[in-house]
Amino acid sequence: SVSSQFGRIKWFEVAGHRFTDAPVSFSTADYGAFSEPYLAGNIGQDAMLPFRVVLDFSGYRLALVPR
């Protein structure tokens, strides 16, 4: 588990799809992956529902194709 604070943001956009009044959690962790300065965050599965997710592991690519 990771310590965090919960809230809502006015909107969030990914791959041209806008989510409004989105619930979010902000990590307050002092150690581990969620405390790294280069990590902007992660996107939960609900934000991926409008897309078909295609992973190209060998090419290090990700495609979000609208459903």
C-alpha positions as a Python dict, from the first residue, in 0.01 Angstrom:
ca = {
    (1, 'S'): (0, 0, 0),
    (2, 'V'): (105, 360, -59),
    (3, 'S'): (14, 665, 147),
    (4, 'S'): (-184, 917, -55),
    (5, 'Q'): (-435, 1199, -52),
    (6, 'F'): (-757, 1177, -251),
    (7, 'G'): (-935, 1453, -439),
    (8, 'R'): (-1083, 1555, -773),
    (9, 'I'): (-941, 1749, -1064),
    (10, 'K'): (-1145, 1969, -1296),
    (11, 'W'): (-1041, 1772, -1602),
    (12, 'F'): (-782, 1532, -1739),
    (13, 'E'): (-709, 1462, -2105),
    (14, 'V'): (-537, 1165, -2262),
    (15, 'A'): (-521, 1079, -2633),
    (16, 'G'): (-781, 1344, -2714),
    (17, 'H'): (-1038, 1215, -2464),
    (18, 'R'): (-1130, 1449, -2180),
    (19, 'F'): (-1241, 1323, -1840),
    (20, 'T'): (-1417, 1583, -1625),
    (21, 'D'): (-1440, 1598, -1246),
    (22, 'A'): (-1194, 1308, -1233),
    (23, 'P'): (-1122, 1137, -900),
    (24, 'V'): (-748, 1122, -831),
    (25, 'S'): (-505, 1019, -562),
    (26, 'F'): (-180, 1201, -498),
    (27, 'S'): (104, 995, -358),
    (28, 'T'): (260, 1115, -34),
    (29, 'A'): (504, 821, -22),
    (30, 'D'): (854, 883, 110),
    (31, 'Y'): (1004, 576, -61),
    (32, 'G'): (935, 336, -346),
    (33, 'A'): (822, 387, -705),
    (34, 'F'): (557, 648, -619),
    (35, 'S'): (814, 875, -452),
    (36, 'E'): (1042, 901, -757),
    (37, 'P'): (1077, 1257, -893),
    (38, 'Y'): (1057, 1143, -1257),
    (39, 'L'): (720, 969, -1211),
    (40, 'A'): (428, 1191, -1308),
    (41, 'G'): (171, 930, -1207),
    (42, 'N'): (-17, 636, -1343),
    (43, 'I'): (-343, 612, -1530),
    (44, 'G'): (-609, 383, -1390),
    (45, 'Q'): (-814, 133, -1584),
    (46, 'D'): (-1123, 357, -1596),
    (47, 'A'): (-929, 610, -1803),
    (48, 'M'): (-844, 335, -2052),
    (49, 'L'): (-1207, 225, -2110),
    (50, 'P'): (-1260, 452, -2417),
    (51, 'F'): (-957, 294, -2586),
    (52, 'R'): (-821, -31, -2716),
    (53, 'V'): (-471, -47, -2567),
    (54, 'V'): (-200, -186, -2795),
    (55, 'L'): (140, -262, -2644),
    (56, 'D'): (453, -303, -2858),
    (57, 'F'): (700, -432, -2604),
    (58, 'S'): (990, -481, -2846),
    (59, 'G'): (948, -126, -2984),
    (60, 'Y'): (876, 32, -2643),
    (61, 'R'): (553, 184, -2779),
    (62, 'L'): (195, 218, -2667),
    (63, 'A'): (-106, 297, -2884),
    (64, 'L'): (-444, 413, -2755),
    (65, 'V'): (-697, 341, -3030),
    (66, 'P'): (-1046, 488, -2978),
    (67, 'R'): (-1313, 217, -2945),
}
